[in-house]
Coordinates of C-alpha atoms in Angstrom, one line a residue:
M1 CA -7.7 10.1 -15.0
V2 CA -4.5 10.7 -15.6
A3 CA -2.8 8.1 -18.3
K4 CA 0.2 6.9 -16.8
L5 CA 3.3 7.1 -19.5
L6 CA 4.7 4.1 -21.9
D7 CA 7.9 5.6 -21.2
G8 CA 10.3 4.3 -24.9
K9 CA 13.4 6.3 -23.2
K10 CA 13.3 3.9 -19.7
T11 CA 12.0 0.7 -22.6
S12 CA 14.9 0.9 -24.3
A13 CA 17.5 1.5 -22.1
K14 CA 17.0 -1.7 -20.6
Y15 CA 17.1 -3.9 -23.3
V16 CA 19.8 -1.2 -24.0
E17 CA 21.8 -2.7 -21.7
S18 CA 21.0 -6.2 -22.6
F19 CA 22.1 -6.1 -25.5
K20 CA 25.6 -4.5 -24.7
S21 CA 25.8 -7.0 -22.2
L22 CA 25.3 -9.3 -25.1
I23 CA 27.9 -8.6 -27.1
E24 CA 30.7 -8.0 -24.6
R25 CA 30.3 -11.8 -23.9
V26 CA 30.3 -11.9 -27.8
K27 CA 33.3 -10.2 -28.0
L28 CA 35.2 -11.7 -25.6
K29 CA 34.4 -15.4 -27.1
Y30 CA 34.3 -15.0 -30.6
K31 CA 36.7 -11.8 -30.7
K32 CA 34.1 -10.1 -33.0
V33 CA 30.9 -7.5 -32.7
P34 CA 27.7 -6.6 -34.9
K35 CA 28.3 -4.5 -37.5
L36 CA 25.9 -2.0 -39.1
T37 CA 25.9 -0.2 -41.7
V38 CA 24.0 3.0 -42.8
I39 CA 24.1 4.2 -46.6
L40 CA 22.7 7.3 -46.3
V41 CA 21.9 9.7 -49.8
G42 CA 21.3 13.8 -49.5
E43 CA 21.1 15.4 -47.1
N44 CA 17.5 15.4 -46.0
P45 CA 17.3 17.4 -42.2
A46 CA 15.2 14.6 -40.5
S47 CA 17.5 11.6 -42.2
L48 CA 20.7 12.8 -40.6
I49 CA 19.5 13.2 -37.1
Y50 CA 18.3 9.9 -37.0
V51 CA 21.4 8.6 -38.3
K52 CA 23.5 10.2 -36.2
N53 CA 20.4 8.7 -33.3
K54 CA 21.2 5.3 -35.1
Q55 CA 25.7 5.7 -34.7
K56 CA 25.0 7.1 -31.3
R57 CA 23.1 3.5 -29.8
C58 CA 25.6 1.7 -31.6
E59 CA 29.1 2.8 -29.6
E60 CA 26.1 2.8 -26.5
I61 CA 26.3 -0.4 -27.5
G62 CA 29.5 -2.0 -28.5
I63 CA 28.0 -2.5 -32.8
S64 CA 30.5 -1.0 -35.3
S65 CA 28.8 1.5 -37.5
E66 CA 29.6 3.2 -40.5
V67 CA 27.9 6.0 -42.5
I68 CA 27.8 5.8 -46.3
R69 CA 27.4 8.9 -47.5
L70 CA 26.4 9.4 -51.0
K71 CA 24.5 13.1 -53.1
K72 CA 21.3 13.4 -53.7
D73 CA 21.8 13.1 -57.6
V74 CA 23.3 9.5 -57.4
S75 CA 21.9 7.0 -60.1
Q76 CA 20.0 4.1 -59.5
K77 CA 22.2 2.3 -60.6
K78 CA 24.9 3.8 -58.7
L79 CA 23.1 2.8 -55.5
L80 CA 22.4 -0.6 -55.9
E81 CA 26.3 -1.0 -56.8
V82 CA 26.8 0.3 -53.6
I83 CA 24.6 -1.8 -51.5
S84 CA 25.1 -5.3 -53.7
K85 CA 29.1 -4.7 -52.9
L86 CA 27.7 -4.7 -48.9
N87 CA 25.6 -7.7 -49.1
K88 CA 28.7 -9.8 -50.0
D89 CA 30.9 -8.5 -47.7
K90 CA 30.9 -10.6 -44.5
K91 CA 32.0 -7.4 -42.4
V92 CA 29.0 -6.0 -42.4
N93 CA 25.7 -7.6 -41.0
G94 CA 23.5 -5.4 -41.1
V95 CA 22.1 -2.3 -44.0
L96 CA 20.1 -0.1 -43.5
V97 CA 19.0 2.4 -46.9
Q98 CA 17.5 5.5 -44.8
L99 CA 14.4 6.4 -46.0
P100 CA 12.8 8.7 -48.3
L101 CA 15.3 8.7 -51.2
P102 CA 15.3 11.3 -53.6
S103 CA 12.1 11.2 -55.9
H104 CA 14.2 9.3 -58.7
I105 CA 15.4 6.3 -57.3
D106 CA 12.5 3.8 -56.6
E107 CA 12.7 3.0 -53.4
E108 CA 10.6 -0.2 -53.4
V109 CA 13.7 -1.8 -55.7
I110 CA 15.6 -0.6 -53.6
I111 CA 15.1 -1.8 -50.3
N112 CA 14.2 -5.5 -52.5
A113 CA 18.5 -5.1 -53.4
V114 CA 19.5 -5.3 -49.8
S115 CA 19.8 -9.0 -48.7
P116 CA 17.3 -10.8 -46.1
E117 CA 19.6 -11.6 -44.3
K118 CA 20.8 -8.0 -43.7
D119 CA 17.3 -6.7 -44.1
V120 CA 17.3 -5.6 -40.1
D121 CA 14.8 -3.1 -40.6
G122 CA 12.3 -5.4 -42.4
F123 CA 11.7 -4.2 -45.2
N124 CA 12.7 -6.5 -48.0
V125 CA 10.0 -8.6 -49.6
I126 CA 11.1 -12.0 -48.6
N127 CA 10.9 -10.2 -45.1
K128 CA 7.9 -9.1 -45.4
G129 CA 6.2 -12.7 -45.7
K130 CA 8.1 -13.9 -43.5
L131 CA 6.3 -11.8 -40.4
F132 CA 3.2 -12.2 -43.1
I133 CA 3.4 -16.5 -41.8
G134 CA 4.7 -16.3 -38.6
D135 CA 8.3 -17.0 -39.4
K136 CA 10.7 -15.8 -36.6
S137 CA 13.8 -16.5 -38.2
G138 CA 12.9 -13.1 -40.6
F139 CA 13.3 -9.9 -39.4
I140 CA 10.3 -7.5 -38.2
P141 CA 10.4 -4.0 -38.7
C142 CA 12.1 -1.9 -35.8
T143 CA 8.7 0.7 -34.9
P144 CA 5.7 -1.6 -35.2
L145 CA 7.9 -4.3 -32.8
G146 CA 9.2 -2.0 -30.5
I147 CA 5.9 -0.8 -29.6
L148 CA 5.0 -4.6 -29.1
K149 CA 7.6 -5.1 -26.1
M150 CA 6.5 -2.0 -24.5
L151 CA 3.5 -3.0 -24.5
G152 CA 5.0 -6.3 -23.4
N153 CA 7.0 -4.5 -20.9
Y154 CA 3.9 -2.2 -19.1
K155 CA 1.7 -5.9 -19.0
I156 CA -0.5 -4.4 -20.9
K157 CA -2.6 -7.3 -22.4
I158 CA -3.2 -7.7 -25.9
D159 CA -4.5 -11.1 -26.2
G160 CA -8.8 -11.1 -27.6
K161 CA -8.3 -6.8 -27.2
K162 CA -9.7 -5.1 -29.8
V163 CA -7.4 -3.6 -31.5
V164 CA -7.3 -0.3 -33.9
V165 CA -4.5 0.9 -36.3
L166 CA -4.6 4.6 -37.9
G167 CA -2.2 4.0 -41.5
R168 CA -1.7 1.0 -43.7
S169 CA 1.6 1.3 -44.4
F170 CA 4.0 -1.8 -44.5
I171 CA 6.8 0.1 -42.2
V172 CA 3.9 0.6 -39.3
G173 CA 0.2 0.5 -40.3
K174 CA 0.3 -3.3 -42.1
P175 CA 2.9 -5.0 -39.8
M176 CA 1.6 -3.6 -36.2
A177 CA -1.7 -5.2 -37.4
E178 CA -0.3 -8.5 -38.3
L179 CA 1.5 -8.0 -35.0
M180 CA -1.6 -7.7 -32.4
L181 CA -3.7 -10.6 -35.6
Q182 CA -0.7 -12.5 -33.9
N183 CA -1.0 -11.9 -30.1
N184 CA -4.9 -13.0 -30.3
A185 CA -6.1 -9.5 -31.1
T186 CA -9.2 -8.0 -32.8
V187 CA -7.6 -5.7 -35.3
T188 CA -9.4 -2.3 -37.8
I189 CA -6.9 -0.5 -40.1
C190 CA -8.1 3.0 -40.9
H191 CA -6.5 5.1 -43.6
S192 CA -7.7 7.9 -45.7
H193 CA -11.1 6.7 -47.1
T194 CA -12.2 4.8 -44.2
K195 CA -15.9 6.0 -43.4
N196 CA -17.2 7.0 -39.5
L197 CA -13.3 7.1 -38.2
K198 CA -14.5 8.9 -34.6
D199 CA -17.4 5.5 -34.3
I200 CA -14.2 2.8 -35.0
T201 CA -11.3 4.5 -32.7
K202 CA -13.9 5.7 -29.9
S203 CA -14.2 1.2 -29.9
A204 CA -10.6 0.7 -29.4
D205 CA -9.2 -0.7 -26.3
I206 CA -5.5 -0.5 -28.1
L207 CA -5.1 3.1 -29.8
I208 CA -2.1 3.3 -32.3
S209 CA -2.0 5.9 -34.6
A210 CA 1.0 6.3 -37.7
M211 CA -0.5 9.1 -39.6
G212 CA 1.7 11.9 -40.1
V213 CA -1.1 14.3 -41.7
K214 CA -1.2 16.2 -38.9
A215 CA -0.6 17.4 -36.0
G216 CA -3.0 16.4 -32.9
M217 CA -5.7 15.1 -34.6
I218 CA -7.0 12.5 -32.9
K219 CA -8.5 14.6 -29.7
S220 CA -10.4 12.8 -26.7
S221 CA -13.9 11.4 -28.3
Y222 CA -11.7 9.7 -30.6
V223 CA -11.2 7.7 -27.7
K224 CA -12.9 5.2 -25.4
D225 CA -12.7 5.8 -21.6
G226 CA -9.3 3.9 -20.5
A227 CA -8.3 3.4 -23.9
V228 CA -4.1 2.3 -24.6
V229 CA -2.8 5.4 -26.8
V230 CA 0.2 4.8 -29.3
D231 CA 1.3 7.8 -30.9
V232 CA 3.5 7.0 -33.5
A233 CA 3.7 10.3 -35.3
M234 CA 6.3 13.0 -35.3
I235 CA 5.2 16.2 -36.7
R236 CA 6.4 19.7 -36.5
N237 CA 4.4 22.0 -34.7
P238 CA 4.3 25.1 -37.2
A239 CA 3.7 27.4 -34.6
T240 CA 5.6 26.0 -31.8
N241 CA 8.6 24.8 -33.9
K242 CA 8.2 21.4 -32.0
L243 CA 8.5 17.6 -32.1
V244 CA 4.7 16.7 -31.9
G245 CA 2.3 13.6 -33.4
D246 CA -1.6 12.2 -34.2
V247 CA -2.7 13.0 -30.4
D248 CA -3.5 15.7 -28.6
F249 CA -1.7 15.1 -26.2
K250 CA -3.4 17.1 -22.8
S251 CA -7.0 15.8 -24.2
V252 CA -6.6 12.2 -24.5
S253 CA -4.2 12.2 -21.2
K254 CA -7.1 12.7 -19.6
I255 CA -9.1 9.2 -20.3
A256 CA -6.6 7.5 -22.2
S257 CA -5.3 5.0 -19.0
Y258 CA -1.7 4.0 -20.4
M259 CA 0.0 7.1 -24.0
T260 CA 3.0 7.5 -24.9
P261 CA 4.9 10.6 -25.6
V262 CA 6.1 12.6 -28.6
P263 CA 9.3 12.5 -28.4
G264 CA 10.1 9.5 -25.8
G265 CA 8.1 7.4 -26.7
V266 CA 8.3 4.9 -30.4
G267 CA 11.0 7.1 -30.9
P268 CA 13.8 5.4 -28.9
M269 CA 12.2 1.8 -29.1
T270 CA 12.7 1.8 -32.4
I271 CA 16.5 2.4 -32.8
A272 CA 16.3 -0.6 -29.8
M273 CA 14.7 -2.5 -32.4
L274 CA 17.0 -1.8 -35.0
M275 CA 19.8 -2.6 -32.2
N276 CA 18.0 -6.0 -32.1
N277 CA 17.6 -7.0 -35.4
T278 CA 21.6 -6.2 -35.4
I279 CA 23.3 -8.4 -33.3
K280 CA 20.3 -11.0 -34.8
A281 CA 21.8 -10.8 -37.4
F282 CA 24.6 -10.9 -36.5
L283 CA 24.3 -14.4 -34.8
T284 CA 22.7 -16.5 -37.3
Q285 CA 25.7 -15.5 -40.5
N286 CA 27.6 -16.5 -37.6
N287 CA 26.0 -19.6 -36.2
I288 CA 26.7 -18.5 -31.9
E289 CA 24.0 -19.7 -30.6
N290 CA 21.7 -16.9 -29.8
E291 CA 22.6 -16.1 -25.6
D292 CA 20.1 -13.1 -24.7
T293 CA 16.4 -14.4 -24.9
Q294 CA 14.7 -11.0 -25.7
I295 CA 16.2 -11.2 -29.5

């Protein structure tokens, strides 16, 4: 068996075209477009790349975007003042604080300072709560939402399946598990204290790995024959300087039925869902009826 690729680039391209069409119609009818503001603190190399990619996709779709750059030593008070100003700015629909933040800043305080109505990352405690009670008016974190949409695009059945999620963060692991539960899967979350990890992962019909600890840690011996494997991690291999994931692609691709590449799998879908959430925020804030069922 050779795994079929879950191609995030191709899947996200479908959403991009849909979003472009929607924004063109909205712009023509209402004379305005969504606006996303990203706050970037410091010059973390990875963050610079992520922000550049987000801006590029906004431009492609027709979303107005800006980046507010703050120095690494900015005070938490000053950062909160910037967020407060954006919360009040009616021209700004989505506010995203690029993580990670410098160690002197409390990320939880900053995340919860962003207005829930503009929290397009879906990290604010209000949006977390809405996700876990099934309230669709909130925003779902972009990576889990992107994975769900990609599985749907490839018509991969979730209902009744055994799903194992590696990682328990509020960014990927926990919301991913909740989305799987809402789609009638039986879900197990594994983490650094899990015993007999291999036995658990080998039982999974769908294995979603979001650890980012050790490149290629998940070998074929961890994976059930015919399983669907989603690799969320992005780790730079020091030997080759290439980006790889948690999963050993070479060995696992020989027994999995479907598998995401790294890069080109989950990443493009994450950015597509950020666009999705920004458009949703814009439509809601302007009381515009949703003209696209994808959002």
